[in-house]
Short mmCIF file of C-alpha atoms in Angstrom, two decimals:
data_model
loop_
_atom_site.label_atom_id
_atom_site.label_comp_id
_atom_site.label_asym_id
_atom_site.label_seq_id
_atom_site.Cartn_x
_atom_site.Cartn_y
_atom_site.Cartn_z
CA MET A 1 34.20 6.12 -10.18
CA ARG A 2 31.35 6.93 -7.86
CA ASN A 3 31.37 10.27 -6.04
CA PRO A 4 32.36 9.60 -2.36
CA ILE A 5 30.04 12.36 -1.13
CA LEU A 6 27.13 10.78 -3.00
CA THR A 7 28.09 7.41 -1.54
CA LEU A 8 28.01 8.88 1.99
CA LEU A 9 24.68 10.60 1.37
CA ASN A 10 23.30 7.43 -0.13
CA PHE A 11 24.22 5.54 3.04
CA ILE A 12 22.59 8.13 5.33
CA LEU A 13 19.60 8.91 3.12
CA PRO A 14 19.49 6.65 0.06
CA LEU A 15 19.45 8.56 -3.21
CA SER A 16 19.86 5.77 -5.73
CA CYS A 17 18.34 2.33 -6.14
CA SER A 18 20.15 -0.41 -4.22
CA LEU A 19 19.38 -2.86 -7.03
CA CYS A 20 20.22 -0.93 -10.20
CA ASN A 21 21.66 2.43 -8.98
CA LYS A 22 18.99 4.36 -10.87
CA GLN A 23 17.90 7.60 -9.20
CA ASP A 24 14.30 8.71 -8.77
CA LEU A 25 12.04 9.99 -6.00
CA LEU A 26 11.05 6.53 -4.80
CA ALA A 27 14.70 5.46 -4.58
CA LYS A 28 15.38 8.55 -2.49
CA LYS A 29 12.59 7.56 -0.13
CA ILE A 30 12.97 3.79 0.23
CA GLY A 31 16.19 2.83 -1.58
CA ILE A 32 14.51 1.15 -4.56
CA CYS A 33 13.52 2.88 -7.79
CA ARG A 34 10.02 2.68 -9.19
CA GLU A 35 11.03 0.41 -12.05
CA CYS A 36 12.52 -2.20 -9.68
CA TYR A 37 9.64 -1.78 -7.27
CA GLU A 38 7.04 -2.60 -9.94
CA MET A 39 6.95 -6.21 -8.77
CA PRO A 40 4.26 -8.67 -9.85
CA LYS A 41 1.21 -8.81 -7.60
CA GLU A 42 0.78 -11.86 -5.43
CA VAL A 43 -1.54 -14.44 -6.90
CA GLN A 44 -4.37 -15.16 -4.51
CA GLN A 45 -4.44 -18.83 -3.57
CA LYS A 46 -6.27 -20.79 -0.92
CA GLU A 47 -4.12 -20.92 2.20
CA CYS A 48 -4.15 -22.82 5.48
CA PRO A 49 -5.56 -20.49 8.19
CA ILE A 50 -2.76 -21.50 10.58
CA CYS A 51 0.54 -21.86 8.69
CA LYS A 52 -0.49 -20.11 5.43
CA SER A 53 0.72 -22.95 3.24
CA VAL A 54 -1.04 -23.15 -0.12
CA ILE A 55 -3.66 -25.89 0.08
CA GLU A 56 -6.37 -27.54 -2.02
CA SER A 57 -8.46 -29.20 0.68
CA SER A 58 -6.41 -29.92 3.81
CA CYS A 59 -2.96 -28.74 4.92
CA ASP A 60 -0.15 -31.25 4.44
CA TYR A 61 2.16 -29.18 6.65
CA CYS A 62 -0.15 -29.02 9.68
CA ASN A 63 -1.32 -32.61 9.25
CA SER A 64 2.24 -33.95 9.18
CA ARG A 65 3.34 -32.63 12.59
CA ASN A 66 2.26 -31.05 15.86
CA VAL A 67 1.95 -27.34 15.17
CA PHE A 68 2.29 -25.30 18.35
CA PHE A 69 1.84 -21.77 17.05
CA ASP A 70 -1.74 -20.56 16.66
CA GLU A 71 -1.41 -18.54 13.47
CA LEU A 72 1.27 -17.27 11.11
CA ILE A 73 1.15 -14.10 9.04
CA TYR A 74 3.76 -13.30 6.40
CA LEU A 75 4.49 -9.89 4.92
CA ARG A 76 5.76 -11.10 1.54
CA LYS A 77 6.01 -14.37 -0.34
CA GLY A 78 9.43 -15.80 -1.08
CA ASP A 79 9.73 -14.86 -4.74
CA THR A 80 13.00 -13.85 -6.38
CA PHE A 81 12.47 -10.12 -5.88
CA HIS A 82 11.74 -10.28 -2.15
CA LYS A 83 14.50 -12.80 -1.48
CA LYS A 84 16.94 -10.39 -3.10
CA ILE A 85 15.68 -7.48 -0.98
CA LEU A 86 15.98 -9.51 2.22
CA ARG A 87 19.55 -10.52 1.35
CA LYS A 88 20.36 -6.83 0.87
CA ILE A 89 18.95 -6.04 4.31
CA LYS A 90 20.78 -8.92 6.01
CA PHE A 91 24.16 -8.92 4.30
CA SER A 92 24.62 -5.44 2.80
CA LYS A 93 23.51 -3.49 5.89
CA GLU A 94 20.68 -1.69 4.11
CA PRO A 95 17.89 -1.58 6.73
CA HIS A 96 16.02 1.16 4.83
CA LEU A 97 14.94 -1.53 2.35
CA SER A 98 12.69 -2.96 5.05
CA TYR A 99 10.05 -0.53 3.75
CA VAL A 100 9.28 -3.15 1.10
CA PHE A 101 8.16 -5.47 3.89
CA ARG A 102 6.70 -2.82 6.20
CA TRP A 103 4.42 -1.44 3.48
CA ALA A 104 0.85 -2.51 4.26
CA MET A 105 2.10 -4.43 7.32
CA PHE A 106 -0.63 -3.15 9.63
CA ARG A 107 -3.34 -3.91 7.08
CA LYS A 108 -2.18 -7.52 7.16
CA LEU A 109 -2.15 -7.47 10.96
CA ALA A 110 -5.61 -5.96 11.36
CA SER A 111 -7.10 -9.29 12.49
CA TRP A 112 -4.65 -9.30 15.45
CA LYS A 113 -5.26 -5.72 16.53
CA LYS A 114 -7.44 -6.67 19.53
CA ILE A 115 -5.02 -9.32 20.80
CA SER A 116 -3.17 -8.37 23.98
CA PHE A 117 0.45 -9.56 23.81
CA GLN A 118 2.60 -10.17 26.87
CA SER A 119 5.67 -9.52 24.75
CA ILE A 120 6.96 -9.28 21.19
CA PHE A 121 10.36 -10.70 20.32
CA TYR A 122 12.54 -12.10 17.56
CA LEU A 123 14.87 -15.07 17.74
CA THR A 124 18.45 -14.08 18.49
CA SER A 125 21.11 -15.15 16.02
CA ASN A 126 24.00 -17.54 16.42
CA ARG A 127 27.01 -15.94 18.20
CA LYS A 128 29.22 -16.37 15.16
CA THR A 129 26.54 -14.76 13.01
CA LEU A 130 26.27 -11.79 15.39
CA LEU A 131 29.99 -11.13 15.01
CA LYS A 132 29.65 -11.00 11.24
CA ARG A 133 26.17 -9.49 11.08
CA PRO A 134 25.16 -7.64 14.28
CA PHE A 135 22.08 -6.13 12.61
CA HIS A 136 18.98 -8.32 12.75
CA PRO A 137 16.69 -7.88 9.70
CA CYS A 138 13.59 -7.73 11.92
CA THR A 139 14.88 -4.75 13.91
CA PRO A 140 13.25 -2.04 11.73
CA ILE A 141 9.75 -3.45 12.27
CA LEU A 142 9.95 -4.30 15.98
CA SER A 143 9.44 -0.79 17.36
CA ARG A 144 6.47 -0.30 15.04
CA LEU A 145 4.94 -3.55 16.25
CA ALA A 146 5.47 -2.58 19.89
CA GLU A 147 3.70 0.73 19.31
CA TYR A 148 0.89 -0.82 17.27
CA PHE A 149 0.11 -3.53 19.82
CA GLN A 150 1.17 -1.54 22.89
CA ALA A 151 3.32 -4.44 24.04
CA PRO A 152 6.89 -4.67 25.42
CA LEU A 153 9.84 -5.98 23.44
CA ALA A 154 11.18 -8.75 25.66
CA SER A 155 12.31 -12.28 24.90
CA PRO A 156 11.73 -15.10 27.42
CA VAL A 157 13.76 -17.45 25.20
CA LYS A 158 17.50 -17.62 24.55
CA LYS A 159 19.50 -19.47 21.92
CA VAL A 160 21.95 -21.97 23.38
CA SER A 161 23.20 -23.67 20.23
CA THR A 162 26.18 -22.31 18.31
CA GLU A 163 25.30 -24.22 15.15
CA LEU A 164 23.68 -22.61 12.13
CA GLN A 165 20.18 -23.79 11.31
CA SER A 166 20.68 -22.76 7.68
CA SER A 167 23.53 -25.27 7.30
CA LYS A 168 21.25 -28.21 8.14
CA THR A 169 19.28 -30.47 5.84
CA TYR A 170 15.49 -30.43 5.96
CA GLN A 171 15.33 -33.31 8.45
CA GLU A 172 18.30 -32.06 10.51
CA ARG A 173 16.63 -28.72 11.10
CA PHE A 174 13.87 -30.29 13.16
CA LEU A 175 16.35 -32.28 15.28
CA HIS A 176 18.61 -29.27 15.80
CA ALA A 177 15.72 -26.99 16.78
CA LYS A 178 14.93 -29.31 19.71
CA SER A 179 18.18 -28.37 21.44
CA ALA A 180 18.79 -24.89 20.04
CA PHE A 181 16.61 -22.82 22.40
CA GLU A 182 15.60 -22.77 26.03
CA LEU A 183 13.60 -20.55 28.35
CA TYR A 184 15.35 -18.18 30.74
CA PRO A 185 15.15 -19.75 34.23
CA GLU A 186 13.00 -16.96 35.69
CA PHE A 187 10.24 -17.68 33.14
CA ARG A 188 9.94 -21.42 33.64
CA ASN A 189 6.30 -22.31 34.27
CA GLN A 190 5.61 -18.60 34.79
CA LEU A 191 4.29 -17.54 31.38
CA THR A 192 0.75 -16.32 30.82
CA GLY A 193 -1.16 -14.76 27.94
CA ASN A 194 -0.21 -14.33 24.29
CA TYR A 195 3.18 -13.93 22.64
CA LEU A 196 4.19 -12.58 19.22
CA LEU A 197 7.24 -14.24 17.71
CA VAL A 198 8.92 -12.40 14.80
CA ASP A 199 11.42 -13.80 12.31
CA ASP A 200 12.77 -12.94 8.88
CA VAL A 201 12.04 -16.19 6.99
CA PHE A 202 9.71 -19.16 7.36
CA THR A 203 10.97 -22.20 5.44
CA THR A 204 10.60 -25.46 7.36
CA GLY A 205 9.18 -23.64 10.41
CA ALA A 206 11.17 -25.97 12.67
CA THR A 207 12.69 -23.25 14.83
CA LEU A 208 9.54 -21.16 15.17
CA ASN A 209 7.43 -24.19 16.00
CA GLU A 210 9.90 -25.40 18.63
CA VAL A 211 9.99 -22.00 20.34
CA ALA A 212 6.18 -21.94 20.31
CA ARG A 213 6.21 -25.36 21.98
CA ILE A 214 8.56 -24.12 24.70
CA LEU A 215 6.36 -21.09 25.37
CA LYS A 216 3.18 -23.13 25.62
CA GLU A 217 4.73 -25.81 27.81
CA ASN A 218 5.61 -23.04 30.25
CA GLY A 219 2.16 -21.48 30.41
CA ALA A 220 1.63 -19.32 27.33
CA SER A 221 -1.99 -19.27 26.16
CA ALA A 222 -1.26 -18.63 22.48
CA VAL A 223 1.72 -17.97 20.21
CA TYR A 224 1.42 -15.93 17.02
CA VAL A 225 4.14 -15.78 14.38
CA LEU A 226 4.98 -12.91 12.03
CA VAL A 227 7.61 -13.43 9.31
CA MET A 228 8.95 -11.07 6.68
CA LEU A 229 9.19 -13.78 4.02
CA LYS A 230 7.25 -17.01 3.58
CA GLY A 231 8.72 -19.80 1.48
CA GLU A 232 6.83 -22.91 0.47
CA SER A 233 7.25 -25.64 3.08
CA ARG A 234 7.63 -29.24 2.05
#
């Protein structure tokens, strides 16, 4: 049986690996031991400059729809290891594991450093989801982004749908996204400048693209998207 004091300490300042319970210095620092953290390096592939889909010549994703965001950057690819870490953050209330995504974040964002953002925000969750999981996985990186870009954390968009996007089929996600979000009344036709939209996962991109459309239709000059995990879009 696990020592209750160790369990309490592990919750406040993680001492053992969240994946295998092994203890070492890295696990004490970030919640994952060195053995589990020795993940395979990402294979460099040619990517679309906008949506970051893997391409050979042209981008099937961008060519198949109207893409309203100007550029997407992802922190990690959606391999088995990173999916497991994100699930731990979302469903096991282990925000310290966000270090895996935050590591080298600003190096990836260097090309955006000179962009002036009107605001940085993440998409709020479904009300039912908030009751079960009040902690948003993007929370640990938001304050760092605000400091890095010297921009306020404020969302001009609210979620009005109570349905879960994750429960939809590929095609249904695009239809649902059309009615899932709307701009706060005070921002209608009043937006200016650039906005940074943050989310945990990019799969179909339906939600992120729809919010980008809403922002641009109401005056935004450009919309940039940062996601923790990038899956391969169909």
